[in-house]
Amino acid sequence: MARLFVEQLTVIDSSRLDPVDGLVGESWIVDVEIGGSLDAQGMVFDFGDVKRELKAAIDDTVDHRLLVPEQGTGITHTEDGVAVAFASRRGPIHMSGPAHTVVVVPGARVDAAALERLLQASLLPRLPGNVTDLTVHLRHEAIDGAWYAYSHGLQAHGGACQRIAHGHRSRLIVQRDGEPARDWEQYWARRWRNVYLGTRDHLVTTTERDGVSCYGFRYTSGEGVFTLELPAAACELLETETTVEQIAAHLHGEMKDREPAVRITVRAFEGVGKGALADG
């Protein structure tokens, strides 16, 4: 059997429900190996087709979605979509929205291995008949420094970012007068580890559930009506939409308020290899 490989085929930017950490933003780099017999071109699968078709299939299956474990998650199907109920150590989480924005992952926990199995099982039947084996490997970006993990939703976005609970695992680089500001980087890495960044205008309720103070968010976007309720301690409110440009500006503004006499430069990433810059 011949085999080919493609590294960094795509990046999955999604959020998952975790029994300990609650709502967790993730960015997984996807590597694949494909095995089978050679076709008439002497190929297992043309690289152009891999990069186009397989990437699209992965994105369509899990990217920019809420990934929930089959065990331990309450799922109710409604006329308008799906409602999710989940209990974590941080507190209860409830989400509702169109059905395609939620992916149920077999097992008790959503992790890289569980998602690899789901992708391999769902994607192999879509490949040409000469392809008999597919291996999907998910990995985090190797970050030598500070990083944060956040979930959010962009009501005004015309694409998948409008979904209220998708996320990213992101690098953060801060400079003070041109020199690394490791103290600020570590401060934000701790403060924004597994945080939900919500827009204040989307906050509609503040309630107590199971002894935990919770924020409730709601908005209507092009795909439909979305709601999300989760522990207030796991949230941070911004006065704007939570685009990466606004996130970088928010970080910059908070640090400049505390250190007005210095030049602060922020490189805030949105997942892997992209982001926004705020300086001054």
mmCIF file of C-alpha atoms in Angstrom:
data_model
loop_
_atom_site.group_PDB
_atom_site.id
_atom_site.type_symbol
_atom_site.label_atom_id
_atom_site.label_comp_id
_atom_site.label_asym_id
_atom_site.label_seq_id
_atom_site.Cartn_x
_atom_site.Cartn_y
_atom_site.Cartn_z
ATOM 1 C CA MET A 1 0.000 0.000 0.000
ATOM 2 C CA ALA A 2 1.311 3.423 -0.947
ATOM 3 C CA ARG A 3 0.988 6.299 1.501
ATOM 4 C CA LEU A 4 1.183 10.058 1.279
ATOM 5 C CA PHE A 5 1.103 12.741 3.947
ATOM 6 C CA VAL A 6 0.100 16.379 4.220
ATOM 7 C CA GLU A 7 1.239 18.421 7.206
ATOM 8 C CA GLN A 8 -0.700 21.461 8.410
ATOM 9 C CA LEU A 9 -3.594 20.725 6.066
ATOM 10 C CA THR A 10 -5.831 23.070 8.046
ATOM 11 C CA VAL A 11 -6.551 24.384 11.546
ATOM 12 C CA ILE A 12 -9.686 23.482 13.473
ATOM 13 C CA ASP A 13 -10.877 26.489 15.513
ATOM 14 C CA SER A 14 -13.666 25.260 17.776
ATOM 15 C CA SER A 15 -14.769 25.148 21.394
ATOM 16 C CA ARG A 16 -15.327 22.038 23.454
ATOM 17 C CA LEU A 17 -17.156 21.273 26.672
ATOM 18 C CA ASP A 18 -14.889 19.886 29.369
ATOM 19 C CA PRO A 19 -16.042 18.445 32.729
ATOM 20 C CA VAL A 20 -13.278 20.315 34.572
ATOM 21 C CA ASP A 21 -12.561 23.505 32.614
ATOM 22 C CA GLY A 22 -16.025 24.171 31.182
ATOM 23 C CA LEU A 23 -16.034 25.934 27.821
ATOM 24 C CA VAL A 24 -12.573 25.685 26.221
ATOM 25 C CA GLY A 25 -11.389 27.358 23.026
ATOM 26 C CA GLU A 26 -9.168 25.183 20.835
ATOM 27 C CA SER A 27 -7.006 25.500 17.728
ATOM 28 C CA TRP A 28 -5.795 22.128 16.459
ATOM 29 C CA ILE A 29 -3.371 21.851 13.552
ATOM 30 C CA VAL A 30 -4.398 18.955 11.304
ATOM 31 C CA ASP A 31 -1.902 16.544 9.710
ATOM 32 C CA VAL A 32 -3.146 13.638 7.582
ATOM 33 C CA GLU A 33 -1.803 10.416 6.076
ATOM 34 C CA ILE A 34 -3.648 8.693 3.251
ATOM 35 C CA GLY A 35 -3.025 5.121 2.137
ATOM 36 C CA GLY A 36 -4.256 3.053 -0.772
ATOM 37 C CA SER A 37 -3.526 1.763 -4.243
ATOM 38 C CA LEU A 38 -2.221 3.948 -7.061
ATOM 39 C CA ASP A 39 -4.731 5.355 -9.533
ATOM 40 C CA ALA A 40 -4.296 5.818 -13.291
ATOM 41 C CA GLN A 41 -2.079 8.844 -12.623
ATOM 42 C CA GLY A 42 0.198 6.816 -10.357
ATOM 43 C CA MET A 43 -1.146 8.628 -7.291
ATOM 44 C CA VAL A 44 -3.029 7.665 -4.152
ATOM 45 C CA PHE A 45 -4.783 11.031 -4.119
ATOM 46 C CA ASP A 46 -3.785 14.206 -5.927
ATOM 47 C CA PHE A 47 -2.339 16.749 -3.488
ATOM 48 C CA GLY A 48 -4.479 19.486 -5.003
ATOM 49 C CA ASP A 49 -7.600 17.456 -4.255
ATOM 50 C CA VAL A 50 -6.406 16.678 -0.728
ATOM 51 C CA LYS A 51 -5.870 20.334 0.029
ATOM 52 C CA ARG A 52 -9.175 21.343 -1.500
ATOM 53 C CA GLU A 53 -11.618 18.501 -0.837
ATOM 54 C CA LEU A 54 -10.341 17.022 2.417
ATOM 55 C CA LYS A 55 -9.783 20.416 4.008
ATOM 56 C CA ALA A 56 -13.323 21.433 3.066
ATOM 57 C CA ALA A 57 -14.709 18.200 4.524
ATOM 58 C CA ILE A 58 -12.868 18.722 7.823
ATOM 59 C CA ASP A 59 -14.021 22.324 8.039
ATOM 60 C CA ASP A 60 -17.602 21.279 7.265
ATOM 61 C CA THR A 61 -17.533 18.577 9.947
ATOM 62 C CA VAL A 62 -16.026 20.251 13.023
ATOM 63 C CA ASP A 63 -14.584 23.731 12.390
ATOM 64 C CA HIS A 64 -16.135 26.714 14.209
ATOM 65 C CA ARG A 65 -18.523 24.474 16.128
ATOM 66 C CA LEU A 66 -19.234 23.541 19.724
ATOM 67 C CA LEU A 67 -17.894 20.027 20.365
ATOM 68 C CA VAL A 68 -19.753 18.200 23.128
ATOM 69 C CA PRO A 69 -19.101 14.761 24.664
ATOM 70 C CA GLU A 70 -21.856 12.238 24.014
ATOM 71 C CA GLN A 71 -21.709 11.054 27.630
ATOM 72 C CA GLY A 72 -22.681 13.670 30.193
ATOM 73 C CA THR A 73 -24.286 16.150 27.812
ATOM 74 C CA GLY A 74 -28.023 16.757 27.734
ATOM 75 C CA ILE A 75 -29.144 17.368 24.157
ATOM 76 C CA THR A 76 -32.661 18.379 23.161
ATOM 77 C CA HIS A 77 -33.696 18.812 19.537
ATOM 78 C CA THR A 78 -36.194 21.588 18.897
ATOM 79 C CA GLU A 79 -37.966 23.093 15.917
ATOM 80 C CA ASP A 80 -35.313 25.790 15.732
ATOM 81 C CA GLY A 81 -32.252 23.614 16.311
ATOM 82 C CA VAL A 82 -30.648 22.089 19.355
ATOM 83 C CA ALA A 83 -30.306 22.864 23.079
ATOM 84 C CA VAL A 84 -27.302 21.681 25.082
ATOM 85 C CA ALA A 85 -27.017 21.309 28.877
ATOM 86 C CA PHE A 86 -23.711 20.455 30.537
ATOM 87 C CA ALA A 87 -22.313 20.416 34.070
ATOM 88 C CA SER A 88 -18.666 21.305 34.664
ATOM 89 C CA ARG A 89 -16.607 21.851 37.785
ATOM 90 C CA ARG A 90 -16.741 25.590 37.049
ATOM 91 C CA GLY A 91 -20.525 25.556 36.837
ATOM 92 C CA PRO A 92 -23.422 24.782 34.465
ATOM 93 C CA ILE A 93 -23.377 25.593 30.754
ATOM 94 C CA HIS A 94 -26.414 25.899 28.482
ATOM 95 C CA MET A 95 -26.312 26.683 24.770
ATOM 96 C CA SER A 96 -28.906 26.724 22.005
ATOM 97 C CA GLY A 97 -28.666 27.395 18.298
ATOM 98 C CA PRO A 98 -28.978 25.821 14.855
ATOM 99 C CA ALA A 99 -28.324 22.075 14.945
ATOM 100 C CA HIS A 100 -25.321 22.189 12.592
ATOM 101 C CA THR A 101 -23.366 24.363 15.036
ATOM 102 C CA VAL A 102 -23.060 21.522 17.594
ATOM 103 C CA VAL A 103 -21.089 18.299 17.070
ATOM 104 C CA VAL A 104 -21.562 15.305 19.383
ATOM 105 C CA VAL A 105 -18.277 13.454 19.928
ATOM 106 C CA PRO A 106 -18.511 9.824 21.123
ATOM 107 C CA GLY A 107 -17.193 9.205 24.623
ATOM 108 C CA ALA A 108 -17.026 11.000 27.948
ATOM 109 C CA ARG A 109 -14.499 13.667 26.984
ATOM 110 C CA VAL A 110 -13.663 15.710 23.907
ATOM 111 C CA ASP A 111 -9.936 15.605 23.268
ATOM 112 C CA ALA A 112 -7.634 15.301 20.272
ATOM 113 C CA ALA A 113 -7.801 11.494 20.215
ATOM 114 C CA ALA A 114 -11.617 11.408 20.302
ATOM 115 C CA LEU A 115 -11.845 13.991 17.532
ATOM 116 C CA GLU A 116 -9.279 12.105 15.412
ATOM 117 C CA ARG A 117 -11.429 8.977 15.608
ATOM 118 C CA LEU A 118 -14.569 10.894 14.657
ATOM 119 C CA LEU A 119 -12.875 12.532 11.666
ATOM 120 C CA GLN A 120 -11.313 9.312 10.404
ATOM 121 C CA ALA A 121 -14.649 7.486 10.536
ATOM 122 C CA SER A 122 -16.620 10.274 8.877
ATOM 123 C CA LEU A 123 -14.110 11.319 6.204
ATOM 124 C CA LEU A 124 -12.828 7.997 4.836
ATOM 125 C CA PRO A 125 -16.130 7.144 3.037
ATOM 126 C CA ARG A 126 -15.891 10.471 1.176
ATOM 127 C CA LEU A 127 -12.523 9.646 -0.410
ATOM 128 C CA PRO A 128 -11.985 7.858 -3.755
ATOM 129 C CA GLY A 129 -12.408 4.074 -3.840
ATOM 130 C CA ASN A 130 -8.677 3.389 -4.154
ATOM 131 C CA VAL A 131 -8.093 5.068 -0.753
ATOM 132 C CA THR A 132 -8.347 2.431 1.967
ATOM 133 C CA ASP A 133 -6.796 4.152 4.990
ATOM 134 C CA LEU A 134 -6.908 7.613 6.528
ATOM 135 C CA THR A 135 -4.995 8.764 9.590
ATOM 136 C CA VAL A 136 -5.798 12.156 11.092
ATOM 137 C CA HIS A 137 -3.431 13.677 13.661
ATOM 138 C CA LEU A 138 -4.351 16.771 15.670
ATOM 139 C CA ARG A 139 -1.745 18.814 17.513
ATOM 140 C CA HIS A 140 -1.452 22.129 19.272
ATOM 141 C CA GLU A 141 0.857 24.821 17.983
ATOM 142 C CA ALA A 142 4.159 24.698 19.886
ATOM 143 C CA ILE A 143 4.184 28.027 21.732
ATOM 144 C CA ASP A 144 7.347 29.059 23.545
ATOM 145 C CA GLY A 145 5.740 31.716 25.689
ATOM 146 C CA ALA A 146 2.327 32.978 26.697
ATOM 147 C CA TRP A 147 -0.949 31.788 25.241
ATOM 148 C CA TYR A 148 -4.619 32.116 26.062
ATOM 149 C CA ALA A 149 -7.713 30.135 25.115
ATOM 150 C CA TYR A 150 -10.999 31.921 24.484
ATOM 151 C CA SER A 151 -14.449 31.290 23.092
ATOM 152 C CA HIS A 152 -16.715 33.879 21.507
ATOM 153 C CA GLY A 153 -19.298 34.568 18.824
ATOM 154 C CA LEU A 154 -19.556 37.422 16.313
ATOM 155 C CA GLN A 155 -23.172 38.380 15.680
ATOM 156 C CA ALA A 156 -22.378 40.586 12.683
ATOM 157 C CA HIS A 157 -20.128 38.078 10.911
ATOM 158 C CA GLY A 158 -21.445 36.659 7.665
ATOM 159 C CA GLY A 159 -19.641 33.323 8.014
ATOM 160 C CA ALA A 160 -19.033 30.654 10.630
ATOM 161 C CA CYS A 161 -17.659 33.110 13.221
ATOM 162 C CA GLN A 162 -21.248 34.161 13.987
ATOM 163 C CA ARG A 163 -21.690 30.936 15.999
ATOM 164 C CA ILE A 164 -21.923 31.876 19.657
ATOM 165 C CA ALA A 165 -19.566 29.229 21.059
ATOM 166 C CA HIS A 166 -16.488 28.636 18.945
ATOM 167 C CA GLY A 167 -12.953 29.409 20.009
ATOM 168 C CA HIS A 168 -9.225 29.621 19.590
ATOM 169 C CA ARG A 169 -5.960 28.749 21.361
ATOM 170 C CA SER A 170 -3.734 31.739 20.709
ATOM 171 C CA ARG A 171 -0.275 33.157 21.238
ATOM 172 C CA LEU A 172 0.143 36.548 22.869
ATOM 173 C CA ILE A 173 3.139 38.847 22.447
ATOM 174 C CA VAL A 174 3.418 42.097 24.420
ATOM 175 C CA GLN A 175 6.243 44.632 24.287
ATOM 176 C CA ARG A 176 6.960 47.575 26.558
ATOM 177 C CA ASP A 177 9.011 50.255 24.794
ATOM 178 C CA GLY A 178 10.182 47.640 22.315
ATOM 179 C CA GLU A 179 11.256 45.068 24.916
ATOM 180 C CA PRO A 180 9.406 41.857 25.841
ATOM 181 C CA ALA A 181 6.845 42.421 28.595
ATOM 182 C CA ARG A 182 6.735 38.896 30.016
ATOM 183 C CA ASP A 183 4.861 40.063 33.095
ATOM 184 C CA TRP A 184 1.953 41.336 30.997
ATOM 185 C CA GLU A 185 1.993 38.237 28.790
ATOM 186 C CA GLN A 186 1.740 35.924 31.787
ATOM 187 C CA TYR A 187 -0.913 38.112 33.413
ATOM 188 C CA TRP A 188 -3.208 37.820 30.388
ATOM 189 C CA ALA A 189 -2.381 34.141 29.880
ATOM 190 C CA ARG A 190 -3.672 33.445 33.398
ATOM 191 C CA ARG A 191 -6.636 35.812 33.190
ATOM 192 C CA TRP A 192 -7.816 34.601 29.789
ATOM 193 C CA ARG A 193 -7.205 30.870 30.074
ATOM 194 C CA ASN A 194 -10.526 29.228 29.080
ATOM 195 C CA VAL A 195 -12.452 32.503 29.077
ATOM 196 C CA TYR A 196 -15.608 33.457 27.223
ATOM 197 C CA LEU A 197 -15.272 36.900 25.649
ATOM 198 C CA GLY A 198 -18.784 38.315 25.442
ATOM 199 C CA THR A 199 -20.138 41.534 23.987
ATOM 200 C CA ARG A 200 -21.919 43.537 26.670
ATOM 201 C CA ASP A 201 -24.872 44.288 24.381
ATOM 202 C CA HIS A 202 -25.466 40.537 24.033
ATOM 203 C CA LEU A 203 -25.748 40.035 27.811
ATOM 204 C CA VAL A 204 -29.442 39.592 28.621
ATOM 205 C CA THR A 205 -29.555 37.851 32.028
ATOM 206 C CA THR A 206 -27.602 37.497 35.250
ATOM 207 C CA THR A 207 -28.903 34.572 37.263
ATOM 208 C CA GLU A 208 -27.824 32.048 39.880
ATOM 209 C CA ARG A 209 -27.828 28.337 39.023
ATOM 210 C CA ASP A 210 -26.723 25.661 41.464
ATOM 211 C CA GLY A 211 -25.151 28.357 43.615
ATOM 212 C CA VAL A 212 -23.135 29.759 40.685
ATOM 213 C CA SER A 213 -23.620 33.270 39.298
ATOM 214 C CA CYS A 214 -24.189 32.942 35.535
ATOM 215 C CA TYR A 215 -24.322 35.286 32.557
ATOM 216 C CA GLY A 216 -26.805 34.677 29.760
ATOM 217 C CA PHE A 217 -26.069 35.890 26.215
ATOM 218 C CA ARG A 218 -28.466 36.009 23.274
ATOM 219 C CA TYR A 219 -28.400 37.311 19.729
ATOM 220 C CA THR A 220 -29.845 36.692 16.288
ATOM 221 C CA SER A 221 -27.497 36.399 13.327
ATOM 222 C CA GLY A 222 -27.766 35.223 9.743
ATOM 223 C CA GLU A 223 -27.845 31.549 10.782
ATOM 224 C CA GLY A 224 -30.527 31.999 13.434
ATOM 225 C CA VAL A 225 -31.026 32.614 17.155
ATOM 226 C CA PHE A 226 -28.193 31.752 19.545
ATOM 227 C CA THR A 227 -28.191 31.662 23.352
ATOM 228 C CA LEU A 228 -25.434 30.812 25.815
ATOM 229 C CA GLU A 229 -25.443 30.719 29.609
ATOM 230 C CA LEU A 230 -22.293 29.976 31.618
ATOM 231 C CA PRO A 231 -20.559 30.959 34.865
ATOM 232 C CA ALA A 232 -19.929 34.694 35.125
ATOM 233 C CA ALA A 233 -16.469 33.984 36.548
ATOM 234 C CA ALA A 234 -15.558 32.348 33.224
ATOM 235 C CA CYS A 235 -16.560 35.453 31.227
ATOM 236 C CA GLU A 236 -15.091 38.810 30.392
ATOM 237 C CA LEU A 237 -17.232 41.515 28.818
ATOM 238 C CA LEU A 238 -16.075 43.794 26.007
ATOM 239 C CA GLU A 239 -17.957 46.900 24.903
ATOM 240 C CA THR A 240 -17.563 45.862 21.265
ATOM 241 C CA GLU A 241 -17.870 42.794 19.063
ATOM 242 C CA THR A 242 -15.078 40.413 19.979
ATOM 243 C CA THR A 243 -13.159 40.437 16.702
ATOM 244 C CA VAL A 244 -9.421 39.931 17.061
ATOM 245 C CA GLU A 245 -8.915 43.582 16.107
ATOM 246 C CA GLN A 246 -11.112 44.639 19.029
ATOM 247 C CA ILE A 247 -9.477 42.105 21.337
ATOM 248 C CA ALA A 248 -6.035 43.536 20.569
ATOM 249 C CA ALA A 249 -7.359 47.066 21.149
ATOM 250 C CA HIS A 250 -8.972 46.005 24.437
ATOM 251 C CA LEU A 251 -5.749 44.452 25.720
ATOM 252 C CA HIS A 252 -3.764 47.478 24.634
ATOM 253 C CA GLY A 253 -6.198 49.889 26.289
ATOM 254 C CA GLU A 254 -6.138 48.108 29.645
ATOM 255 C CA MET A 255 -2.346 48.018 29.734
ATOM 256 C CA LYS A 256 -1.991 51.656 28.632
ATOM 257 C CA ASP A 257 -4.385 52.714 31.379
ATOM 258 C CA ARG A 258 -1.968 51.212 33.916
ATOM 259 C CA GLU A 259 1.236 52.307 32.180
ATOM 260 C CA PRO A 260 0.414 55.499 30.249
ATOM 261 C CA ALA A 261 4.027 56.694 29.989
ATOM 262 C CA VAL A 262 5.314 53.712 27.984
ATOM 263 C CA ARG A 263 4.714 52.425 24.486
ATOM 264 C CA ILE A 264 2.758 49.181 24.527
ATOM 265 C CA THR A 265 2.692 46.863 21.522
ATOM 266 C CA VAL A 266 0.277 43.926 21.407
ATOM 267 C CA ARG A 267 0.269 41.048 18.918
ATOM 268 C CA ALA A 268 -2.916 39.132 19.706
ATOM 269 C CA PHE A 269 -3.328 35.939 17.704
ATOM 270 C CA GLU A 270 -6.594 34.350 16.627
ATOM 271 C CA GLY A 271 -5.655 30.681 16.534
ATOM 272 C CA VAL A 272 -2.564 29.825 14.483
ATOM 273 C CA GLY A 273 -0.562 32.245 12.358
ATOM 274 C CA LYS A 274 -2.991 35.164 12.196
ATOM 275 C CA GLY A 275 -4.139 37.977 14.447
ATOM 276 C CA ALA A 276 -4.162 41.704 15.056
ATOM 277 C CA LEU A 277 -1.712 44.356 16.193
ATOM 278 C CA ALA A 278 -2.287 47.303 18.531
ATOM 279 C CA ASP A 279 0.489 49.784 19.195
ATOM 280 C CA GLY A 280 1.108 53.127 20.831
#
